[in-house]
Coordinates of C-alpha atoms in Angstrom, one line a residue:
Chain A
X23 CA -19.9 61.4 4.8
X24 CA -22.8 58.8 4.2
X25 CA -21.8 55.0 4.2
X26 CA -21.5 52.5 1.5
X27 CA -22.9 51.2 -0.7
X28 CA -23.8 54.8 -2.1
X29 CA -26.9 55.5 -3.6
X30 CA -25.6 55.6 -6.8
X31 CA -24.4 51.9 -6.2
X32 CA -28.0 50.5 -5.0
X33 CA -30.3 52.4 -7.5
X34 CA -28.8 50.1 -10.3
X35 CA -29.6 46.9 -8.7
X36 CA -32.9 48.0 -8.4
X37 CA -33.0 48.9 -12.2
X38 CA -31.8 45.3 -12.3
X39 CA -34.3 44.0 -10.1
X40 CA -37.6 45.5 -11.5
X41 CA -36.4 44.5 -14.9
X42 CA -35.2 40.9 -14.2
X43 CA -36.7 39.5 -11.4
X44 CA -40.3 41.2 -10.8
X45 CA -41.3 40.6 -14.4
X46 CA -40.1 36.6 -13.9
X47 CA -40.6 35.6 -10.4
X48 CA -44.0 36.4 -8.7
X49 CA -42.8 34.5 -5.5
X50 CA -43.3 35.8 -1.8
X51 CA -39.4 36.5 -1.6
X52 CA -40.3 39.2 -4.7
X53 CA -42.5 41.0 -2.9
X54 CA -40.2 40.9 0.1
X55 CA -37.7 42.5 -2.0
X56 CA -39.7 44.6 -3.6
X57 CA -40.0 46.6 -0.2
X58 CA -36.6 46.2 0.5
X59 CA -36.4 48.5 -3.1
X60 CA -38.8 50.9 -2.2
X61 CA -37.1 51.6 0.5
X62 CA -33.6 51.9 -1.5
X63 CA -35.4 54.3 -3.3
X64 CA -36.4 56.3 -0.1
X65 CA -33.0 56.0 0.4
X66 CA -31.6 57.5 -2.7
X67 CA -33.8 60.5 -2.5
X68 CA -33.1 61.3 0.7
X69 CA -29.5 61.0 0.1
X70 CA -30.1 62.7 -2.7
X71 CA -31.6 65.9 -0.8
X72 CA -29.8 65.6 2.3
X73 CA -26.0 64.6 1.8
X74 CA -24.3 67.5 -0.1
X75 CA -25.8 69.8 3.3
X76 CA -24.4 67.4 5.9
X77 CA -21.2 66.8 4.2
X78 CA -20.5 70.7 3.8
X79 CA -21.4 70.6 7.8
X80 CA -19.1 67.8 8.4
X81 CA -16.3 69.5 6.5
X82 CA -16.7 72.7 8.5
X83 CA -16.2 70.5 12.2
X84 CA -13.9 68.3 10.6
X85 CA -11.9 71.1 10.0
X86 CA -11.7 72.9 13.2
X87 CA -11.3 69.2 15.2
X88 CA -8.0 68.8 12.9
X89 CA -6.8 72.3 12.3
X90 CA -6.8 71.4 8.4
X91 CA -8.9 71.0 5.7
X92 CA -9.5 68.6 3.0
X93 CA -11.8 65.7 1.0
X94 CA -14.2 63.6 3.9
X95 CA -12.8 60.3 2.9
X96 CA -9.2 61.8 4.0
X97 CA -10.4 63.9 6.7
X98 CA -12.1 61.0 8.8
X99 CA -9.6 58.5 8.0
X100 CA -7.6 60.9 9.6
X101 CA -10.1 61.4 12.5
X102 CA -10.8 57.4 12.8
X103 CA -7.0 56.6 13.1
X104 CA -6.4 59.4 15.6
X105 CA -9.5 57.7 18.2
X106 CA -8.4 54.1 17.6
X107 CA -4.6 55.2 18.3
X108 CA -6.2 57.6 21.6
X109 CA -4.2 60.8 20.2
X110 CA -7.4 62.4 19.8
X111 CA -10.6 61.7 22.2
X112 CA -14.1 62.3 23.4
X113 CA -12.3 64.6 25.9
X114 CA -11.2 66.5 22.9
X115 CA -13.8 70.2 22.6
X116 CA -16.0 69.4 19.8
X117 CA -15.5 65.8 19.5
X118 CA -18.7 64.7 20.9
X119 CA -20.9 66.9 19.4
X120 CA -19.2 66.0 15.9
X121 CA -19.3 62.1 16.3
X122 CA -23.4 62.8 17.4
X123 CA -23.8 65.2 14.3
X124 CA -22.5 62.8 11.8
X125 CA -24.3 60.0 12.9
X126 CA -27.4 61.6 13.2
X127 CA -27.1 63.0 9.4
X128 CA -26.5 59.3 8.5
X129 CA -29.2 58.0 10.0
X130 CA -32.1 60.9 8.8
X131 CA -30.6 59.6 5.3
X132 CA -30.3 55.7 6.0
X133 CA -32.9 54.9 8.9
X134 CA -35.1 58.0 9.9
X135 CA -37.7 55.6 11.6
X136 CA -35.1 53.8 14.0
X137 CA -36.0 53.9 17.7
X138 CA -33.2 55.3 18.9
X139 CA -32.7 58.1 16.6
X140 CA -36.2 59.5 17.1
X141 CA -35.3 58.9 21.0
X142 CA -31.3 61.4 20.2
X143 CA -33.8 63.9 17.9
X144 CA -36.3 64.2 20.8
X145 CA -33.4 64.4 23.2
X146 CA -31.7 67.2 21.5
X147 CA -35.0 69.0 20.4
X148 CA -36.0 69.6 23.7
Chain B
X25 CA -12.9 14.1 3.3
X26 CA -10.7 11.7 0.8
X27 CA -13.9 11.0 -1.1
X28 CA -14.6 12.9 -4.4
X29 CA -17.4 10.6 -5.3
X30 CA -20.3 13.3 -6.0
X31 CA -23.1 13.6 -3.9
X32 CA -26.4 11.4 -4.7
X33 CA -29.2 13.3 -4.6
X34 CA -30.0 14.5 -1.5
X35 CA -33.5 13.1 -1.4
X36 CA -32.0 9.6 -2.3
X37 CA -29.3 9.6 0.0
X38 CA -31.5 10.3 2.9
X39 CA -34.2 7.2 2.3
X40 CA -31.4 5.1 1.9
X41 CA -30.1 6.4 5.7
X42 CA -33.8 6.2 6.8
X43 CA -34.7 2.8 5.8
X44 CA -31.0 1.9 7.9
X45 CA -32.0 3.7 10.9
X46 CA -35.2 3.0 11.1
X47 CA -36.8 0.2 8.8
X48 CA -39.9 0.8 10.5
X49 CA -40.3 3.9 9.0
X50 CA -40.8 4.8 4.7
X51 CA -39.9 7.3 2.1
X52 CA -38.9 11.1 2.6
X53 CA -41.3 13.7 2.0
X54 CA -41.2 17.2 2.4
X55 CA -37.5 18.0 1.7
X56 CA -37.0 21.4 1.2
X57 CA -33.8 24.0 1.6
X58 CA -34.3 26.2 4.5
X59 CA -31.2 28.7 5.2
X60 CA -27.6 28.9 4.9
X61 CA -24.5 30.0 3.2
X62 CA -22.5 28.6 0.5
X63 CA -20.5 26.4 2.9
X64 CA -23.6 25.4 5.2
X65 CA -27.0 23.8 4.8
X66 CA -29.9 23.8 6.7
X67 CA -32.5 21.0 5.1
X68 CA -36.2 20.4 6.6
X69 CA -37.7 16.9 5.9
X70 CA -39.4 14.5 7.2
X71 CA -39.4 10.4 7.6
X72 CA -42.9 9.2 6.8
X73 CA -44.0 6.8 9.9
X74 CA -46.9 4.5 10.5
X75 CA -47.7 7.3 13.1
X76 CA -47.6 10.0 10.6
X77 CA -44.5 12.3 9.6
X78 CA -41.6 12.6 11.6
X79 CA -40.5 16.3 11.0
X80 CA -36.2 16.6 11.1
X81 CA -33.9 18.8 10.3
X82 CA -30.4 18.0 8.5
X83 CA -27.4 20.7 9.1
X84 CA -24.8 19.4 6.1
X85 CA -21.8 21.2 4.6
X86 CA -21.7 19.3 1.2
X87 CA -18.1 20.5 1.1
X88 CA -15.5 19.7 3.6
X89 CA -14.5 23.3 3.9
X90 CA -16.3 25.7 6.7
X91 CA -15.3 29.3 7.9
X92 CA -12.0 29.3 10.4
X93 CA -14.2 30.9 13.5
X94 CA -17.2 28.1 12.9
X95 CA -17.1 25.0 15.4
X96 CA -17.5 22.2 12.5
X97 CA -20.8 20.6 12.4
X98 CA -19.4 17.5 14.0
X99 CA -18.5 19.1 17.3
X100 CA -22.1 21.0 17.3
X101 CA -23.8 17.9 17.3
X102 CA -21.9 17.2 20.4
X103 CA -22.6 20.5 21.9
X104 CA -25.8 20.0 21.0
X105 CA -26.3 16.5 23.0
X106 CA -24.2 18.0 26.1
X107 CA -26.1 21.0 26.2
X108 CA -29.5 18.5 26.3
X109 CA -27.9 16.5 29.0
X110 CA -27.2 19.6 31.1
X111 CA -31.1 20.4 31.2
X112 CA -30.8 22.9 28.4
X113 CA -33.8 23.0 25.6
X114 CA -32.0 22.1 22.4
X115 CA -33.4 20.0 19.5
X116 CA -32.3 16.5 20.2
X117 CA -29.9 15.1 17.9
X118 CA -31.0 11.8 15.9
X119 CA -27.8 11.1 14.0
X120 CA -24.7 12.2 13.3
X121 CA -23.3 11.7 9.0
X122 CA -20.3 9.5 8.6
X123 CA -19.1 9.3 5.0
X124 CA -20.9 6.3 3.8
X125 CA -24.2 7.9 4.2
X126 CA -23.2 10.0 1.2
X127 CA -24.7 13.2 2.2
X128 CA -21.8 14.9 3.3
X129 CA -20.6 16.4 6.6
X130 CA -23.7 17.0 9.5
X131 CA -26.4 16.1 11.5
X132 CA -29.9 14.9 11.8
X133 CA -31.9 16.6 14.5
X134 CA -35.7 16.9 15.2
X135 CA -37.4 19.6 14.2
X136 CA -38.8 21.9 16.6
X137 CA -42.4 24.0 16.1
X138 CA -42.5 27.5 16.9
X139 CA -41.5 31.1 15.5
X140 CA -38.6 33.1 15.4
X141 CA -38.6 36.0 13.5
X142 CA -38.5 38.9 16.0
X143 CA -41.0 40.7 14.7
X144 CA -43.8 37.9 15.1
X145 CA -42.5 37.1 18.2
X146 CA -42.7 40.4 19.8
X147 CA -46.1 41.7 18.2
X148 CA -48.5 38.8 17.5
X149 CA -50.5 38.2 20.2
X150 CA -50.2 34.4 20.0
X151 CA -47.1 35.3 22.0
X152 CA -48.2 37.7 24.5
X153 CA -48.3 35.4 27.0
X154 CA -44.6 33.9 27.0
X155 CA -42.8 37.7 26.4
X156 CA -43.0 38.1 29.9
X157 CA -41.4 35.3 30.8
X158 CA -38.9 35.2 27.6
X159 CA -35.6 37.0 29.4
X160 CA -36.0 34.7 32.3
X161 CA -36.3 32.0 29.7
X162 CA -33.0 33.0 28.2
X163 CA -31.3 33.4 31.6
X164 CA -32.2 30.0 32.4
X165 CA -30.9 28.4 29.3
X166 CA -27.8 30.6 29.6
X167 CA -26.9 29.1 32.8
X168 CA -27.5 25.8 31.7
X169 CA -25.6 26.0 28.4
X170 CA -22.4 27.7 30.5
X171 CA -22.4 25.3 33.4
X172 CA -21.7 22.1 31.0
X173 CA -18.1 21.0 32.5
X174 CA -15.8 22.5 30.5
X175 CA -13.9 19.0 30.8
X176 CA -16.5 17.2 28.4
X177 CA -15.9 20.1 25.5
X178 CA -15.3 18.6 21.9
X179 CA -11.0 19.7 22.1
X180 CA -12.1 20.8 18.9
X181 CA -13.5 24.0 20.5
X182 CA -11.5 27.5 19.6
X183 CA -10.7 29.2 23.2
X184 CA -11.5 33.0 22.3
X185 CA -12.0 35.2 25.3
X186 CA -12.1 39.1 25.3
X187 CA -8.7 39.4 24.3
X188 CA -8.8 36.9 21.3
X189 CA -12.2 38.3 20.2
X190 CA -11.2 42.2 20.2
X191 CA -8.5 41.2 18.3
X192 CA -10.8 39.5 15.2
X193 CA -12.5 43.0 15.7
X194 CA -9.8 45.0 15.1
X195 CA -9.0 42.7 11.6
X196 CA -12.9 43.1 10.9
X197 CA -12.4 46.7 11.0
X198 CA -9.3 46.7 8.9
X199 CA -10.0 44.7 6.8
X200 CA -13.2 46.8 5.6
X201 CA -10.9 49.4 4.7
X202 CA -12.9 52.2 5.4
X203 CA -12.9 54.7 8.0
X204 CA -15.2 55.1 10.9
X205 CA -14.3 57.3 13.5
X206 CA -17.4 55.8 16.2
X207 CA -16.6 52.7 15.6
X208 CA -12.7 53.9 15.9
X209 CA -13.8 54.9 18.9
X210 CA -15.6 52.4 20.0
X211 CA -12.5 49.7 19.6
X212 CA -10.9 52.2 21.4
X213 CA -13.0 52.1 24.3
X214 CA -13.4 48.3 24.4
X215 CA -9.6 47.8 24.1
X216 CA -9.4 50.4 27.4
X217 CA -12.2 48.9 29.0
X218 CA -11.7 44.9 28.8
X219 CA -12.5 42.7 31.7
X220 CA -9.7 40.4 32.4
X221 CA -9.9 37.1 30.7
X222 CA -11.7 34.6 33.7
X223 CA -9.5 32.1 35.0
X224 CA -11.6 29.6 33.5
X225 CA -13.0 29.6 30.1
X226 CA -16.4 28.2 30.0
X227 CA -18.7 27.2 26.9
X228 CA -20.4 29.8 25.0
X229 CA -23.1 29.9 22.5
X230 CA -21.3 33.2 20.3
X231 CA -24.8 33.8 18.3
X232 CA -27.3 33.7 21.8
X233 CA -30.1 35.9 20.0
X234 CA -33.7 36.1 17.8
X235 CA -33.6 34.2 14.6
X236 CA -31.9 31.1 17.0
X237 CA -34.0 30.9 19.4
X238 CA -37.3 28.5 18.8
X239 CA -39.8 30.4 20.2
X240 CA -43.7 29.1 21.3
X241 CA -46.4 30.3 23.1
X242 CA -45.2 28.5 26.4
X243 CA -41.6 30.2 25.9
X244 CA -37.8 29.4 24.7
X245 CA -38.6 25.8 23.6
X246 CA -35.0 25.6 21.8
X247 CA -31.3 27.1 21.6
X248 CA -30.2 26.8 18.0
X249 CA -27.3 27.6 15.4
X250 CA -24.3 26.6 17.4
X251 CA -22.3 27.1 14.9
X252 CA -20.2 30.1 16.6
X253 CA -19.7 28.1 19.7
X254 CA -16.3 28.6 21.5
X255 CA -14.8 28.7 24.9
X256 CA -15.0 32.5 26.4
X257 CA -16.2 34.6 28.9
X258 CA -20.0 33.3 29.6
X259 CA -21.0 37.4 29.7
X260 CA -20.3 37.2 26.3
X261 CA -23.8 35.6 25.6
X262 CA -25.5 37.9 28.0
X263 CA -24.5 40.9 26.4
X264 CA -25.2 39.9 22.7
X265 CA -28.6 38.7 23.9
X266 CA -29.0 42.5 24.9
X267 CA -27.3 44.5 21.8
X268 CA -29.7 46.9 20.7
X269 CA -30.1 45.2 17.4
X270 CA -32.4 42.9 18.2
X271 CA -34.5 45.4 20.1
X272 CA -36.9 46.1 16.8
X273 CA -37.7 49.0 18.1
X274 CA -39.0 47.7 21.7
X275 CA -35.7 50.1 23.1
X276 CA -36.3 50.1 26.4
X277 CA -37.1 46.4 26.2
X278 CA -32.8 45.3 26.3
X279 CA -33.3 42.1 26.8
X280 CA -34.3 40.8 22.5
X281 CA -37.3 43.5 22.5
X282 CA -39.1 41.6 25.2
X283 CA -37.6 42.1 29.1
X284 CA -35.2 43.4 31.5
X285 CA -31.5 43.1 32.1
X286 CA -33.3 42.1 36.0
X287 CA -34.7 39.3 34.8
X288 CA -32.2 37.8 32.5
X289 CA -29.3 38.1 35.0
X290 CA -32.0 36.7 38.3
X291 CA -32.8 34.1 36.3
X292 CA -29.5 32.9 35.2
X293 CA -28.3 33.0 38.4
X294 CA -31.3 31.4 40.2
X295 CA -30.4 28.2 37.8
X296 CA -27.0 28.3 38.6
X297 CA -25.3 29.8 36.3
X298 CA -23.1 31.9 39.0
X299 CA -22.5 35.2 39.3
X300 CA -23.6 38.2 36.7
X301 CA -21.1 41.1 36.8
X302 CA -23.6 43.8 35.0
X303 CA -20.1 45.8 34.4
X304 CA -18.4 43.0 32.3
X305 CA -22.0 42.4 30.6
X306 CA -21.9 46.0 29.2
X307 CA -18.8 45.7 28.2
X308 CA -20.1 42.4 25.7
X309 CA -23.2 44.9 24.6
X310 CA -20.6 47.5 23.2
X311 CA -18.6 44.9 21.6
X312 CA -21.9 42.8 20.6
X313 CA -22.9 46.0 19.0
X314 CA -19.9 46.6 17.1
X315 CA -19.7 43.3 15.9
X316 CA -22.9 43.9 14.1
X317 CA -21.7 47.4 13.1
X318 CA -18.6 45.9 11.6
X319 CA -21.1 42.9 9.6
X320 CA -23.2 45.2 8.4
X321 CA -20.4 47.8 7.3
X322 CA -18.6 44.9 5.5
X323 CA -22.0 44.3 3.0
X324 CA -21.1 46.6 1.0
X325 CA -18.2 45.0 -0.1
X326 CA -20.3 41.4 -0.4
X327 CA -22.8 43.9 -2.6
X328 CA -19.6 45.4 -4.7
X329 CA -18.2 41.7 -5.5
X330 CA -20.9 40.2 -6.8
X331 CA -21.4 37.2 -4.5
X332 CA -24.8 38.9 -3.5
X333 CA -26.0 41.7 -5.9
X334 CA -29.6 41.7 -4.3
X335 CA -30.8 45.3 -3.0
X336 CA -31.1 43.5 0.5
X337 CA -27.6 43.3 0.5
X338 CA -27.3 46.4 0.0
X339 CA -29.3 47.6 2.2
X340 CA -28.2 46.0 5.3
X341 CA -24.9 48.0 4.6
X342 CA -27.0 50.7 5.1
X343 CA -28.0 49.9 8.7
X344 CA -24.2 50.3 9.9
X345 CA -25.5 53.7 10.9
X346 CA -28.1 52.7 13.1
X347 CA -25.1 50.6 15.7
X348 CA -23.4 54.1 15.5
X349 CA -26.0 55.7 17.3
X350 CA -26.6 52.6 19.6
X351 CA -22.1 52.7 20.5
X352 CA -22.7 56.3 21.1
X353 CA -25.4 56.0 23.3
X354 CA -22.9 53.8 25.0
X355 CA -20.3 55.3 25.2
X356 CA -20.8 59.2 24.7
X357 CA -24.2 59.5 25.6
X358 CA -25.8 63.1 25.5
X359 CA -26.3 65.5 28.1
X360 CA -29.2 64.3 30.5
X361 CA -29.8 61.1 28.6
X362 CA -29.6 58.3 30.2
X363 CA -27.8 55.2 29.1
X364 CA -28.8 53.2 26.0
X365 CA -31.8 50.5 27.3

């Protein structure tokens, strides 16, 4: 399940921001933020591509870790209350590799260039 | 505050307080808004000398009202002035408001040169000569910071050890509203694996990291932004320091991007500062971590509200993701890797 805001939630305030601010304000800060939106739009597409896979592969493990199915949102509330309250744990078969493959699929969508993901995607390439 | 008087202009206010403090001196120049939230400002300006500019920096809440976990502007200033007493490099402080300077509630304090926006600071090659020395740097001001007598403290200090502060991250967490099992997990593990609260609570910076650190090509030339000072455990600082969110992408670099966990921890106790217990440092990373996991994660409600639309905002939502990998490395790391940094 990708974080929040959702892509469908950022591409507006881009909209917003090419219409409103980069045709008024030709400051530094604009073109700072006019990265920051090329990025979000990296973002999107990727999320775009990517997420409805990883969410059908998230279902699948969530599924077997707590013997029933349903929606994600349901699913790892259930799975985040079970670590916080210990009933479930990294002890648990599975549970590791599903906390790594979730994370992973959120970062190849939010942050494919940070450090330490390239360091787990070497790590589990090899 | 009893007064309801509005605020003179700023610029006003401040020649007014100049030509009181020093008559030797003349008008402001350069006033301009730097940084800061709705509740604090940060102001550059200078008082114009017969030797030239005197560059200053005014921290103000125009409001009386500041967030609950902030130390008050007031006891900062003192903070500030102990931690310069004690040997620590901190910008000296010139003057602290009182209500008839009309400007609201702060401080006056020089200005310091230098960078520090990570990125600069750990590529440009005016600095190649101080990252070597930059973790020792930070040990050394550590141990100076944390051996002020806890006896001088403002009273108006907040004690918040490890159990206090796992507790704000537990609300931080529930209070976003949304699950995440790794950071689930990661309370989980802090709550199993928390030091005891020391015996005595000593002073700790709480925000010990780049962006408040005044860096120049000689080194750590000032500890700013002590905003999120409290009594605590004095780890506390040397973990947060080493979360790998400040690494920008120097990852085996713990230490800000730029040095060792050797170095920090020789350092800070070769000036005193006592003892470094690497396990209860670790322990501060993993919480340091989340703590940024958990600010990050709560942007998107910021974004949602309306209080800040921008696609920054937005965006640094997105980078909740990026602490999940760095608690996992922690705490579940893979087969044959080694440990995160």
């Amino acid at each position: 399940m990708q974080d929040e805001p959702r892509a469908t939630e950022i591409l507006p305030a881009v909209a917003q921001f090419l219409r409103d601010t980069v045709t008024t304000d030709h400051s530094a800060h604009t073109l700072f933020q006019a990265r920051v939106a090329a990025n979000a739009v990296d973002l999107a597409a990727r999320e775009a591509e990517l997420a409805p896979g990883l969410n059908e592969e998230e279902r699948v493990r969530l599924m077997h870790i707590l013997g029933h199915d349903g929606d994600l949102q349901t699913q790892n509330r259930a799975l985040a209350d079970a670590l916080l309250e210990g009933r479930l744990s990294l002890s648990t078969p599975g549970m590791k590799a599903h906390l790594w493959a979730t994370s992973m699929g959120k970062l190849a969508v939010d942050q494919p260039g940070y450090a330490s993901y390239r360091r787990a995607l070497k790590a589990s390439q090899s | 505050m009893t007064s309801q008087a509005p605020h003179p202009p700023l610029a006003d206010a401040l020649a007014q307080l100049g030509g009181r403090l020093y008559p030797s001196l003349g008008s402001v120049s350069g006033l301009q808004r730097l940084s800061g939230g709705a509740s604090q400002e940060t102001w550059a300006f200078s008082f114009e000398g017969p030797g030239g500019p005197v560059p200053l920096i005014l921290r103000r809440a125009p409001g009386a009202r500041v967030s609950d976990l902030a130390a008050g502007l007031e006891t900062e200033a003192e903070l500030l002035k102990l931690a310069e007493a004690n040997g620590a490099r901190v910008p000296h402080v010139r003057y602290v408001l009182t209500e008839a300077d009309r400007c609201g509630r702060g401080f006056i304090m020089d200005r310091l040169d230098g960078e520090t926006i990570p990125r600069k600071i750990l590529r440009d090659t005016a600095f190649a000569g101080a990252r070597p020395h930059l973790a020792r740097d930070c040990g050394e001001a550590l141990a100076r910071i944390h051996q002020i007598d806890p006896g001088r403290l403002p009273q108006t200090l907040r004690a918040a050890p490890a159990s206090v502060r796992l507790a704000e991250l537990h609300r931080s967490y529930a209070n976003i509203g949304r699950p995440n099992p790794v950071f689930a997990l990661a309370l989980r593990w802090l709550g199993e694996n928390k030091p005891q609260d020391p015996a005595r609570l000593l002073l700790v910076h709480g925000d010990f990291r780049h962006g408040n650190l005044m860096i120049g090509p000689d080194g750590v030339r000032g500890v700013l932004d002590w905003e999120l000072a409290h009594l605590g455990d004095p780890m506390e600082d040397l973990g947060w320091i080493c979360v790998p969110s400040w690494r920008f992408g120097q990852i085996d670099q713990p230490v800000g991007g730029f040095g060792q966990r050797e170095d920090l921890f020789a350092a800070y106790e070769a000036a005193g500062g006592g003892r470094v217990d690497p396990a209860r440092v670790r322990f501060w990373e993993v919480f340091g971590a989340l703590q940024w996991g958990l600010m990050c994660s709560g942007m998107a409600e910021v974004f949602r509200s309306g209080a800040d639309g921008s696609v920054e905002r937005a965006m640094i939502g997105r980078r909740a993701s990026e602490v999940e990998i760095d608690l996992l490395d922690y705490i579940a790391p893979l087969d044959g890797a080694r440990h995160a940094g």
